[in-house]
Short mmCIF file of C-alpha atoms and ligand atoms in Angstrom, two decimals:
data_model
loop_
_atom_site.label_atom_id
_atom_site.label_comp_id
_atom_site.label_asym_id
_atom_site.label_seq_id
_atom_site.Cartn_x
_atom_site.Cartn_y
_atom_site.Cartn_z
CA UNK G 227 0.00 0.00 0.00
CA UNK G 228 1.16 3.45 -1.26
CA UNK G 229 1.65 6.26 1.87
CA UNK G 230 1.75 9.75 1.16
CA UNK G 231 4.65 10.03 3.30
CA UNK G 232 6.04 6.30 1.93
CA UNK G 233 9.36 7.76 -0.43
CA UNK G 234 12.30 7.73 2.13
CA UNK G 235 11.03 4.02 2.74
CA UNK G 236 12.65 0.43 1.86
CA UNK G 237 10.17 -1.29 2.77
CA UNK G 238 6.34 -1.52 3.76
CA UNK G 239 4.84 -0.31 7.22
CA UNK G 240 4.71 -4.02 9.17
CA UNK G 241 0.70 -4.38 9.00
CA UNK G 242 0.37 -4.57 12.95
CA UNK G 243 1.76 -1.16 13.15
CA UNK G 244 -0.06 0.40 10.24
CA UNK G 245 -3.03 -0.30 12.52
CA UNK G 246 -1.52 0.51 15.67
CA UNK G 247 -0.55 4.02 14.05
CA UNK G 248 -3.85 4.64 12.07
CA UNK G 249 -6.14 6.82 13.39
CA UNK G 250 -9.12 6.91 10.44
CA UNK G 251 -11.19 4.43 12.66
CA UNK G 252 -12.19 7.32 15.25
CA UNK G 253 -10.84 10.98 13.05
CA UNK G 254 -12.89 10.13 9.79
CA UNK G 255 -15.38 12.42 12.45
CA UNK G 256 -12.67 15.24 11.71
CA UNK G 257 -13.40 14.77 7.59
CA UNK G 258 -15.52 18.17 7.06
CA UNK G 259 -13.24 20.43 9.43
CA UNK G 260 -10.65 18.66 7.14
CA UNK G 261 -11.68 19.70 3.83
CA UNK G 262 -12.67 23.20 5.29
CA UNK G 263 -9.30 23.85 6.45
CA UNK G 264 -8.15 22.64 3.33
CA UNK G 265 -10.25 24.62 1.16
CA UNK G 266 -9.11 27.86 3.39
CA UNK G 267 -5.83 26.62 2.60
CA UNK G 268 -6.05 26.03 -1.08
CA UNK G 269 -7.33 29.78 -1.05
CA UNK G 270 -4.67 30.92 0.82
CA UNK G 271 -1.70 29.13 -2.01
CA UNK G 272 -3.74 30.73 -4.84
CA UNK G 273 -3.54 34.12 -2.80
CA UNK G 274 0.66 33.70 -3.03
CA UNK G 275 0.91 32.27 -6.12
CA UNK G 276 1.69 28.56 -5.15
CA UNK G 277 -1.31 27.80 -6.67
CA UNK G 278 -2.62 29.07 -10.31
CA UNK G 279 -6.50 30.44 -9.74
CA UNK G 280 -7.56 27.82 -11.67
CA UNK G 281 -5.42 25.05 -10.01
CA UNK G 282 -7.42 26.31 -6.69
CA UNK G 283 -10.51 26.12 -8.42
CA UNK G 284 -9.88 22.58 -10.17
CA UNK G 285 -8.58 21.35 -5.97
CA UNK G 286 -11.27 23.48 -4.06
CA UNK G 287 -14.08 21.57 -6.76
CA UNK G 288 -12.33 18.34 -5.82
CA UNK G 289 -12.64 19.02 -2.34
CA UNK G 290 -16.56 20.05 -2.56
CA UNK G 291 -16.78 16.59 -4.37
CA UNK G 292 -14.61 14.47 -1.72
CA UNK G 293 -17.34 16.51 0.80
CA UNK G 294 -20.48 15.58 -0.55
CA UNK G 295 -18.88 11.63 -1.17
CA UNK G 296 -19.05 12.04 2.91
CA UNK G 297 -22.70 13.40 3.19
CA UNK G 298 -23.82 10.74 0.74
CA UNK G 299 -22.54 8.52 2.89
CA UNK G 300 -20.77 7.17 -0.26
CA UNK G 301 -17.10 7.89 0.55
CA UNK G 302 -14.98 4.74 -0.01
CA UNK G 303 -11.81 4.21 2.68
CA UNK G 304 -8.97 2.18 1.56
CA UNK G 305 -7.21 0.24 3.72
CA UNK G 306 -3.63 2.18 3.11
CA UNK G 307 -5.53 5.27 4.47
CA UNK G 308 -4.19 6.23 8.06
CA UNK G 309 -5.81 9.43 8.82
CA UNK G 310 -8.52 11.25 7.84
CA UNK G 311 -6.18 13.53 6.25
CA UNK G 312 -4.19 11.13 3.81
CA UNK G 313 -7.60 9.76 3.38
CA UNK G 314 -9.00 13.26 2.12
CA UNK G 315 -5.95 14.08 -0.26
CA UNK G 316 -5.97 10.65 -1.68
CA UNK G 317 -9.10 10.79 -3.07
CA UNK G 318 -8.80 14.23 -3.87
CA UNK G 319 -5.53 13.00 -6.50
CA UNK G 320 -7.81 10.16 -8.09
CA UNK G 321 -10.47 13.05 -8.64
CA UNK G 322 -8.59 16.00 -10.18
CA UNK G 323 -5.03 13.93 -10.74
CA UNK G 324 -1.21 15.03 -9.75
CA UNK G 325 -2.27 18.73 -9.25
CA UNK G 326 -3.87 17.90 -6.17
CA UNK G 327 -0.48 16.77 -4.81
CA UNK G 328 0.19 20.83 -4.48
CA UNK G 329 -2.73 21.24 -1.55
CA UNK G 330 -0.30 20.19 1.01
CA UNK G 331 2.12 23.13 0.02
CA UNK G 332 3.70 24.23 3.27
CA UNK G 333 1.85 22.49 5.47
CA UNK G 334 2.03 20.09 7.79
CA UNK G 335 -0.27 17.06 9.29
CA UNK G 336 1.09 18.53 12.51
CA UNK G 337 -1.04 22.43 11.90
CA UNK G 338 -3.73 20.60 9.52
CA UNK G 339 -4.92 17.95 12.34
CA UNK G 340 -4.38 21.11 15.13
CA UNK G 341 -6.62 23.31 13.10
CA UNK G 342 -9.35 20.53 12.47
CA UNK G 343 -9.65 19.35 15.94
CA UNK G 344 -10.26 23.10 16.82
CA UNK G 345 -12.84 23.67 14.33
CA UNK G 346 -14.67 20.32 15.82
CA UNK G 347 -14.44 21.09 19.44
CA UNK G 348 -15.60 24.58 18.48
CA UNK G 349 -19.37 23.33 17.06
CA UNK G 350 -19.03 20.87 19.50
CA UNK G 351 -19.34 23.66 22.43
CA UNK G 352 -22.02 25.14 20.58
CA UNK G 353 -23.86 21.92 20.33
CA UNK G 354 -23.30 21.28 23.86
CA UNK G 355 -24.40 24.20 25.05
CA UNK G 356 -27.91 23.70 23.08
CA UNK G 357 -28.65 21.04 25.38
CA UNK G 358 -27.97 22.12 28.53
CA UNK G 359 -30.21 25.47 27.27
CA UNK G 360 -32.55 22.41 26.87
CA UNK G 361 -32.56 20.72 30.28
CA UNK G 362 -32.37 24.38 31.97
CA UNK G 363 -35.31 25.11 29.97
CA UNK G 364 -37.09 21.80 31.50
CA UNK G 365 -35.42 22.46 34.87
CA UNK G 366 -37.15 26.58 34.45
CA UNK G 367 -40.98 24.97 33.79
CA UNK G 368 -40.99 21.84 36.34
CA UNK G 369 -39.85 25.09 38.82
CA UNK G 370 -42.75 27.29 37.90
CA UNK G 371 -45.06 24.60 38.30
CA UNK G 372 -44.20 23.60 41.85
CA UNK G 373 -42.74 27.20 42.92
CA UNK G 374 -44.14 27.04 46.29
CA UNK G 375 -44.91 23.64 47.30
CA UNK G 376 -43.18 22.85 50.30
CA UNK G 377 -40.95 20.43 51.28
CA UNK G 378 -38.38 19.38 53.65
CA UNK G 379 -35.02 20.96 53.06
CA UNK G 380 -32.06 18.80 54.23
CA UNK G 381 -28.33 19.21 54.84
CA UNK G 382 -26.31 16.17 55.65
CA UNK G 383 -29.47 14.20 54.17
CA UNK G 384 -31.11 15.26 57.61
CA UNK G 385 -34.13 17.30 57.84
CA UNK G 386 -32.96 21.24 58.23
CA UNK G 387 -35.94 23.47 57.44
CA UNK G 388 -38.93 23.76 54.95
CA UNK G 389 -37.69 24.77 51.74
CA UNK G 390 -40.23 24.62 48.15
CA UNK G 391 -39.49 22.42 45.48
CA UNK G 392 -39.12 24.82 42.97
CA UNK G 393 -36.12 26.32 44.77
CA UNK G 394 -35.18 22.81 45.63
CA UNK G 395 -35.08 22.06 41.62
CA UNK G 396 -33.71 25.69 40.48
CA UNK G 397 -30.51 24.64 42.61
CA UNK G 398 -29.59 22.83 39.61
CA UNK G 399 -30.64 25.12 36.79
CA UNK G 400 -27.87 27.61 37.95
CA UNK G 401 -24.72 24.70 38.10
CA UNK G 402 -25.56 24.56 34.31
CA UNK G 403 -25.44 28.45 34.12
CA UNK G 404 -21.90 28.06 34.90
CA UNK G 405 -21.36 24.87 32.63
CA UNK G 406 -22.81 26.89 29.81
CA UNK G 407 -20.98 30.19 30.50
CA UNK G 408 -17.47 27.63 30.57
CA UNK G 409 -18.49 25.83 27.62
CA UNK G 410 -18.98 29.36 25.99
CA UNK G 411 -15.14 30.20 27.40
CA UNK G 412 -13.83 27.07 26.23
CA UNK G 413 -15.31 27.75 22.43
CA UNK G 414 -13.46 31.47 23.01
CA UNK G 415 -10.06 29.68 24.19
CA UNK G 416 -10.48 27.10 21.31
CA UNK G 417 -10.60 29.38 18.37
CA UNK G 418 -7.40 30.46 17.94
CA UNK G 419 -5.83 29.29 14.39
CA UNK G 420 -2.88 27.26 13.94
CA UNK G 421 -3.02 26.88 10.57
CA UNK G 422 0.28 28.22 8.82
CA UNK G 423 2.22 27.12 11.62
CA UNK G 424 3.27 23.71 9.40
CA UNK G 425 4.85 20.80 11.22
CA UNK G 426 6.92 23.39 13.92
CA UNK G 427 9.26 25.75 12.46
CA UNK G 428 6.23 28.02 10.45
CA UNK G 429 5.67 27.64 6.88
CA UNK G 430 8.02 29.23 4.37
CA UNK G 431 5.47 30.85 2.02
CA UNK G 432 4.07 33.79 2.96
CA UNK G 433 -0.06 32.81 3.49
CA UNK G 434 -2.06 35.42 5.25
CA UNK G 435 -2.55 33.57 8.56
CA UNK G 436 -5.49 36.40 9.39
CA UNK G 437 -7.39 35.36 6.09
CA UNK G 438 -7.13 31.88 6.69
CA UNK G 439 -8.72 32.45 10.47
CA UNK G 440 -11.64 34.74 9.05
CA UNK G 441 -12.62 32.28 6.65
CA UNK G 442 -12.74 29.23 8.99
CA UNK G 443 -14.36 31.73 11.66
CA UNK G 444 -11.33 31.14 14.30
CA UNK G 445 -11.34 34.85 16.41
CA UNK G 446 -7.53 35.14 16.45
CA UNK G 447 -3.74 33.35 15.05
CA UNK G 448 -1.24 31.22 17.41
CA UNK G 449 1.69 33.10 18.09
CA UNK G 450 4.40 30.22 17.93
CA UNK G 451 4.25 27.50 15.79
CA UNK G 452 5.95 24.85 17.91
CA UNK G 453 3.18 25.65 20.69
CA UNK G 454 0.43 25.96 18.14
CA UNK G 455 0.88 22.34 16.90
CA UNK G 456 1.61 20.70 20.22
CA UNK G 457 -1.11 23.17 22.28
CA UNK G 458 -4.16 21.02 23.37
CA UNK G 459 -4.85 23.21 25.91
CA UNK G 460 -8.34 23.36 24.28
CA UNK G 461 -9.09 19.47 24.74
CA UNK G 462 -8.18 19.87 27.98
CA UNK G 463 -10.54 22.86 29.02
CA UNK G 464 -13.55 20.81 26.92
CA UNK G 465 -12.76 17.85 29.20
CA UNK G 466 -13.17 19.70 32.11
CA UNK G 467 -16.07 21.40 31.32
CA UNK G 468 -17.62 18.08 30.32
CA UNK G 469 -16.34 16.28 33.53
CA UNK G 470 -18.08 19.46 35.98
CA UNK G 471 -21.83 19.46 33.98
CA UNK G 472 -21.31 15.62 34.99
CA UNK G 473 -20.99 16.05 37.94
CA UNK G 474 -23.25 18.02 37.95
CA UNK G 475 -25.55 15.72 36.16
CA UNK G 476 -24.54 12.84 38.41
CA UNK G 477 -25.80 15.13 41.43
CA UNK G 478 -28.96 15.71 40.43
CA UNK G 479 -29.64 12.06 39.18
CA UNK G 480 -28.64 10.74 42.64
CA UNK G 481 -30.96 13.33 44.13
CA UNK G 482 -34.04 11.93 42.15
CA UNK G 483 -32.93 8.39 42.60
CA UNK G 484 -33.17 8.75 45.94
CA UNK G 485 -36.42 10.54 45.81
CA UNK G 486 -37.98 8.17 43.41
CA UNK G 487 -37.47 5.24 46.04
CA UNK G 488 -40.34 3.62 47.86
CA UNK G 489 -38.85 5.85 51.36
CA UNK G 490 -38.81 8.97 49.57
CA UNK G 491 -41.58 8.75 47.05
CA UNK G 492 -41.17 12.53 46.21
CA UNK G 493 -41.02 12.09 42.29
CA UNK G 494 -42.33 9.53 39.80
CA UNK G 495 -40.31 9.01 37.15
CA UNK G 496 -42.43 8.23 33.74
CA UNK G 497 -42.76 4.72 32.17
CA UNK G 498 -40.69 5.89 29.21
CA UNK G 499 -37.85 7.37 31.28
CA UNK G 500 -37.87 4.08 33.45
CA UNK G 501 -36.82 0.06 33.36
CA UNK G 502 -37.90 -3.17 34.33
CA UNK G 503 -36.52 -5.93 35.99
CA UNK G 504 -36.24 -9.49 34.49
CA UNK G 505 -37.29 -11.30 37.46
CA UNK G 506 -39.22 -8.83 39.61
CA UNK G 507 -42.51 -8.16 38.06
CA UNK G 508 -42.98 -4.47 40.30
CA UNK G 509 -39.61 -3.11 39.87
CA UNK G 510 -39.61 0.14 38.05
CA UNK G 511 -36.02 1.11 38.36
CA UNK G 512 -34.35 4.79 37.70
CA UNK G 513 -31.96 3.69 34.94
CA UNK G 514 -31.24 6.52 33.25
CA UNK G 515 -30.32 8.71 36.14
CA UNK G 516 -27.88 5.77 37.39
CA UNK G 517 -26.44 5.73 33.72
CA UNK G 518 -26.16 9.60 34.16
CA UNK G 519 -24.71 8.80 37.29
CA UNK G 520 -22.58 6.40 36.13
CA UNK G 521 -21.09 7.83 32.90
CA UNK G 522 -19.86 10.71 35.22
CA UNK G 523 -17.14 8.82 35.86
CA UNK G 524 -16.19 8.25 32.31
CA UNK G 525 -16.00 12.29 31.98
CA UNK G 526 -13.58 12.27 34.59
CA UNK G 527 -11.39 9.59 33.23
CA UNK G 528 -11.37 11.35 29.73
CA UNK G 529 -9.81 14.53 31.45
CA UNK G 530 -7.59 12.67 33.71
CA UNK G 531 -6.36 10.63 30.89
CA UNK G 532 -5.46 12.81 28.21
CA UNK G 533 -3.99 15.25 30.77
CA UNK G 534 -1.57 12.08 31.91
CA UNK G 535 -1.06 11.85 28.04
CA UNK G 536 0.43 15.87 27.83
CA UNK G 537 2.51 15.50 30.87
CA UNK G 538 5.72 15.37 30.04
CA UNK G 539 6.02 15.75 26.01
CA UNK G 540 8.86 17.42 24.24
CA UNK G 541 8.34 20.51 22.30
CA UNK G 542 6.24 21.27 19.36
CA UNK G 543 4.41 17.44 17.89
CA UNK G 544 4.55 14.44 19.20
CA UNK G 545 2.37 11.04 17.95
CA UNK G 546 1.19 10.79 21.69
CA UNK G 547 -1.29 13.80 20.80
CA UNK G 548 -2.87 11.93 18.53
CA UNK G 549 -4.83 9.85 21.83
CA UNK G 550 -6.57 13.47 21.93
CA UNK G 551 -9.33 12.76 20.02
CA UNK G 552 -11.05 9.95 21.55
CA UNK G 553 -11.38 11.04 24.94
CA UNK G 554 -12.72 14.33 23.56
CA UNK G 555 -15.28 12.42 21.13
CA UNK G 556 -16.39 10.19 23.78
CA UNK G 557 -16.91 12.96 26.30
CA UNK G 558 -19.14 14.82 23.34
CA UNK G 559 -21.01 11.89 22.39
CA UNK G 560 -21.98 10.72 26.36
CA UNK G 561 -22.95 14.13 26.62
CA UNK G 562 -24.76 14.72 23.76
CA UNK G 563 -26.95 11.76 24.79
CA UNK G 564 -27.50 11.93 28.57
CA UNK G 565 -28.48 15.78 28.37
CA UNK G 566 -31.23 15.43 26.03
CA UNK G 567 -32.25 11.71 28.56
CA UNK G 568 -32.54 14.28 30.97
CA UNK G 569 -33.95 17.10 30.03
CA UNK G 570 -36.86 14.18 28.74
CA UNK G 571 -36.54 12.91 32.20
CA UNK G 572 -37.04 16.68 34.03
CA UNK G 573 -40.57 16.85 31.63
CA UNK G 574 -41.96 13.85 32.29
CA UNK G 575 -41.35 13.89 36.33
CA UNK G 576 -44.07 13.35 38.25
CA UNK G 577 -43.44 15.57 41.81
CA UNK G 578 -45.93 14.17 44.58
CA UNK G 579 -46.94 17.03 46.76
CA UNK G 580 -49.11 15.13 49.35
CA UNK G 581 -45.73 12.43 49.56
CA UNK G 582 -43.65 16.04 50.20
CA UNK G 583 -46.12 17.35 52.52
CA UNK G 584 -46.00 13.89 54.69
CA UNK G 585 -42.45 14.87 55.77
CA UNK G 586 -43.06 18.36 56.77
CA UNK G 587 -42.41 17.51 60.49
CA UNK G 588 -42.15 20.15 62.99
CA UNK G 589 -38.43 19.70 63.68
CA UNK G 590 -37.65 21.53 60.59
CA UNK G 591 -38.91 24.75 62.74
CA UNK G 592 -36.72 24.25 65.17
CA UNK G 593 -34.48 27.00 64.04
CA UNK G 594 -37.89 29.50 63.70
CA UNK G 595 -38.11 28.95 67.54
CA UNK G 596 -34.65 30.16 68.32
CA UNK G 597 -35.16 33.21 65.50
CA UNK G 598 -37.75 34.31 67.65
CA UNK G 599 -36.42 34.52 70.76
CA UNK G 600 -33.70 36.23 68.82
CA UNK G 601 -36.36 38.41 67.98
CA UNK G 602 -37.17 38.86 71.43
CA UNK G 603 -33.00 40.18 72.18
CA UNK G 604 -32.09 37.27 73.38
CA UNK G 605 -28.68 36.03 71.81
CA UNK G 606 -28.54 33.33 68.87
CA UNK G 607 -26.06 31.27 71.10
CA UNK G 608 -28.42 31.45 74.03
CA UNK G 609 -31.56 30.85 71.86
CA UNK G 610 -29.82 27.85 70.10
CA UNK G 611 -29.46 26.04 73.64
CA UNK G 612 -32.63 26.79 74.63
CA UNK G 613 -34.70 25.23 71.64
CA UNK G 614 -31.94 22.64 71.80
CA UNK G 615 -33.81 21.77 75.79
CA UNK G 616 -36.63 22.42 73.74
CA UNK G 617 -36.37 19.52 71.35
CA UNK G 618 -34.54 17.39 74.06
CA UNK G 619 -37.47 17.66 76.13
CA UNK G 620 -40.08 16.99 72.96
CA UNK G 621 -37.78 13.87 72.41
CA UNK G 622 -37.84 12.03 75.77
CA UNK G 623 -41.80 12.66 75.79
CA UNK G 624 -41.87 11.16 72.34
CA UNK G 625 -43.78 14.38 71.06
CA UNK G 626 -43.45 16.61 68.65
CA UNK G 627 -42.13 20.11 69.04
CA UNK G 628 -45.28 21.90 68.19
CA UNK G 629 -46.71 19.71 71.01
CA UNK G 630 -44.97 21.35 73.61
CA UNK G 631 -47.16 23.57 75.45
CA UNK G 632 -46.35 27.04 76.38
CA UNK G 633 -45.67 26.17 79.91
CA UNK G 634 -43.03 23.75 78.78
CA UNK G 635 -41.34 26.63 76.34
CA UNK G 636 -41.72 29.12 79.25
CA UNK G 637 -39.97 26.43 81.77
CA UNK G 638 -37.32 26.92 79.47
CA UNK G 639 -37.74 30.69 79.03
CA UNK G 640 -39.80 32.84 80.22
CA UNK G 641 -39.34 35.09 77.12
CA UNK G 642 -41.74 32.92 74.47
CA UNK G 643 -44.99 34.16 75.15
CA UNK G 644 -48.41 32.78 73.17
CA UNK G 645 -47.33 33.92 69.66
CA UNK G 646 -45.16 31.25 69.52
CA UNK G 647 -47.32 29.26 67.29
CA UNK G 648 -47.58 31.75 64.69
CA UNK G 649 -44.20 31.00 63.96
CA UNK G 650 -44.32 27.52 64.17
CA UNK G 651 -45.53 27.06 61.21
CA UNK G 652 -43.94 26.14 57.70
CA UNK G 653 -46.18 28.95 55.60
CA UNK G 654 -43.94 31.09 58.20
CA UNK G 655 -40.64 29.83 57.99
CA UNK G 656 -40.69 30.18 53.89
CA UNK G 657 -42.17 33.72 54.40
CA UNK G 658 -39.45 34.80 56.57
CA UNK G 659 -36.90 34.13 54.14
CA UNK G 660 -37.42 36.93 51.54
CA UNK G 661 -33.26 37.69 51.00
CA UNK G 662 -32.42 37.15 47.51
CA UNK G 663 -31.94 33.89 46.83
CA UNK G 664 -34.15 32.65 49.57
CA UNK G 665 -37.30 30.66 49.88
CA UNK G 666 -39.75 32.55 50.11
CA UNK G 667 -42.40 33.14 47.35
CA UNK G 668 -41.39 36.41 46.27
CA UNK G 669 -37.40 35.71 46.35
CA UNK G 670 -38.39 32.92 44.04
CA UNK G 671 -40.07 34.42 41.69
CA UNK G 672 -37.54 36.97 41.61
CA UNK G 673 -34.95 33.59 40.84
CA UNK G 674 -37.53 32.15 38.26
CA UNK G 675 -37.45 35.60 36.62
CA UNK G 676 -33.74 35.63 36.33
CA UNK G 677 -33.28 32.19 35.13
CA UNK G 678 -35.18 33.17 32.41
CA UNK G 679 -33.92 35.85 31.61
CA UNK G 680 -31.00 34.04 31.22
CA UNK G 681 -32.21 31.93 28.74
CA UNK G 682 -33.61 34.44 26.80
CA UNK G 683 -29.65 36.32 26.86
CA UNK G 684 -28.19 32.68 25.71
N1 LIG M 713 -3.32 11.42 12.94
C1 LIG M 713 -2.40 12.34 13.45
C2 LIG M 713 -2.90 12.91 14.79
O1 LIG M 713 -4.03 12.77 15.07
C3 LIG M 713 -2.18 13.45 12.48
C4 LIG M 713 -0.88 14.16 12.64
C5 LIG M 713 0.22 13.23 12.21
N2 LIG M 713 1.48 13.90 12.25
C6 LIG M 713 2.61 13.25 12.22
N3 LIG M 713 3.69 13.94 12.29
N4 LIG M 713 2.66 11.95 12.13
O2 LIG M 713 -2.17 13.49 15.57
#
């Protein structure tokens, strides 16, 4: 088999490592960034007189056609073809013949595969960033339809106080605020064109580097070539952000696991975001959010791995940066998948407000007790011990708190007088909390207004 890099050889690649160095299995993804950049490039020849005009147009026409062999699905590999690159300018030579040999005029695989990569993780982020508008969307109307329905809020996993479930559930619209406004940052950081830079030293013909980034839509040039065609910087950063909205993902699908359980019962998930079980007739089992769960981890291995990969490599291209790619696809593709699961998820929920209601005990006013003797100028630290006695002694009489009567609060301190019950009570406790941010119904609206609003600026 013939290799476009084959003349300085005696003798053919040993077939093991022609597959061990291929790459077209997994970059044949990278084939229209490919003949983009190479069209920019072609352009950019033509511009210096490497090529003829019409030797660009007879190469840029053979590129078109290589293109639309792809979207027809009807693009024949060979077997000699190791990248998507040599793939590309292969056919390109049986379509328009020898001239197509000049395309790879001062340049390098080393800038081209750089440049492509970019391009990809580029409308990657913007495809990413689609579908987290999407679940944020779902997360925004499950919120306005349960804005105020109470329910216990819990630190540790232990009762704390009465929060609402729609400012239970817009605690995870604003984590993918932040993913959206890094993936947005990482798109920025990504578009920076190293095109021109060749395989490290710079090219020797003198192609308008600007031109080349305004016409593949890349917002500025590398400054050094040797960094430009070793920087993955950009990979990196994706990987990240993918591995953090995973997390972030993970969180909220062990939230709703746990609240779809028969203990909980908080949410019902719908039949078609739910599995059975083989054996056990009843079982209706959270799948998806464990796979959401689950696939977490596999963001965090793609980061950790290809940042083991750039640790340590010499200046300006090494083959190790081609195991760049697949950690980056991978990370794309589980994400691509598991947002759009969940924003279908988020729609369908079924929240349970009498299930939520159940579990509105009057411990979770414990702190309401205290905030009123606060109220009453005594100090928090004294308060705190006193409802502490408070509960102790609602405890060892197996009661509740609210069934303490005011003789047993007074026994404690003389300060709580017969209003007391006005603020034991949950419709209370959310109204007191009107800070930004907070629980009560006006602070969330406020928080439902802004989250849409910042949907609408996306
Ligand atoms: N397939 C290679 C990669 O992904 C393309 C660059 C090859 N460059 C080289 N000098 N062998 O990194």
């Amino acid at each position: 088999m013939s290799k476009l890099w084959g003349g300085r050889f005696a003798k053919d690649t040993d077939a093991l490592v022609h597959q061990f160095n291929a790459s077209i299995h997994f970059d044949a993804r990278l084939y229209d960034e490919d003949i983009s950049g190479s069209i920019a490039w072609a352009n950019g020849l033509s511009k210096t007189n490497v090529l003829t005009d019409v030797e660009a147009g007879i190469i840029i026409e053979g590129l078109e056609e290589v293109r639309q062999e792809f979207y027809a699905g009807k693009f024949e590999f060979q077997s000699g073809d190791e990248d998507i690159h040599t793939a590309v300018e292969r056919r390109l030579m049986e379509l328009v013949g020898p001239v197509g040999g000049k395309l790879h005029t001062g340049r390098s695989r080393n800038d081209q595969v750089a440049t492509d990569f970019r391009l990809w993780v580029m409308r990657a982020c913007d495809r990413v960033n689609l579908r987290i508008v999407d679940l944020q969307q779902a997360l925004v109307d499950n919120a306005a339809d349960n804005l105020e329905l109470p329910m216990p809020g819990y630190t540790h996993l232990q009762h704390a106080q009465p929060i609402t479930w729609g400012h239970w559930i817009l605690s995870f619209f604003w984590p993918l605020a932040r993913d959206s406004a890094r993936v947005a940052q990482v798109r920025e950081r990504t578009a920076v064109l190293p095109l021109g830079s060749a395989a490290l030293a710079g090219t020797a013909f003198a192609i308008d580097r600007q031109a080349l980034a305004d016409q593949l839509g890349f917002q500025q040039i590398s400054q050094n070539s040797l960094d430009a065609v070793s920087d993955r910087d950009f990979a990196a950063d994706f990987l990240y952000a993918a591995a953090i909205l995973g997390i972030h993902l993970s969180r909220l699908s062990e939230q709703l696991i746990l609240f779809s359980s028969t203990e909980f019962g908080f949410v019902r998930l719908d039949d078609a975001y739910s599995t059975g079980s083989s054996i056990m007739p009843q079982k209706k089992n959270p799948d998806t959010l464990e796979l959401t769960r689950g696939k977490s981890g596999r963001l965090i291995g793609n980061l950790t791995g290809l940042l083991a990969t750039l640790k340590g490599l010499p200046s300006s291209y090494d083959k190790d940066l081609q195991e760049d790619k697949e950690p980056v696809f991978d990370a794309f593709d589980t994400l691509d998948i598991t947002l759009a699961v969940m924003a279908g998820l988020v729609r369908t929920l079924q929240v349970q407000p009498q299930r939520l209601a159940a579990q509105l005990e009057p411990g979770l006013l414990a702190t309401e007790l205290a905030d009123y003797l606060v109220k009453q100028g005594v100090p928090f630290r004294t308060a705190h011990g006193q409802v502490g006695q408070a509960v102790r002694l609602a405890e060892e009489r197996e009661q509740d708190l609210t069934e303490l009567t005011q003789e047993d609060l007074q026994s404690i301190n003389t300060q709580f007088g017969p209003d007391v019950t006005e603020v034991l009570k949950v419709s209370a406790a959310l109204a007191q909390r009107s800070i930004p941010g907070g629980t009560s119904t006006s602070a969330l609206k406020t928080q439902l207004l802004e989250a849409r609003r910042f949907l609408e600026n996306i």
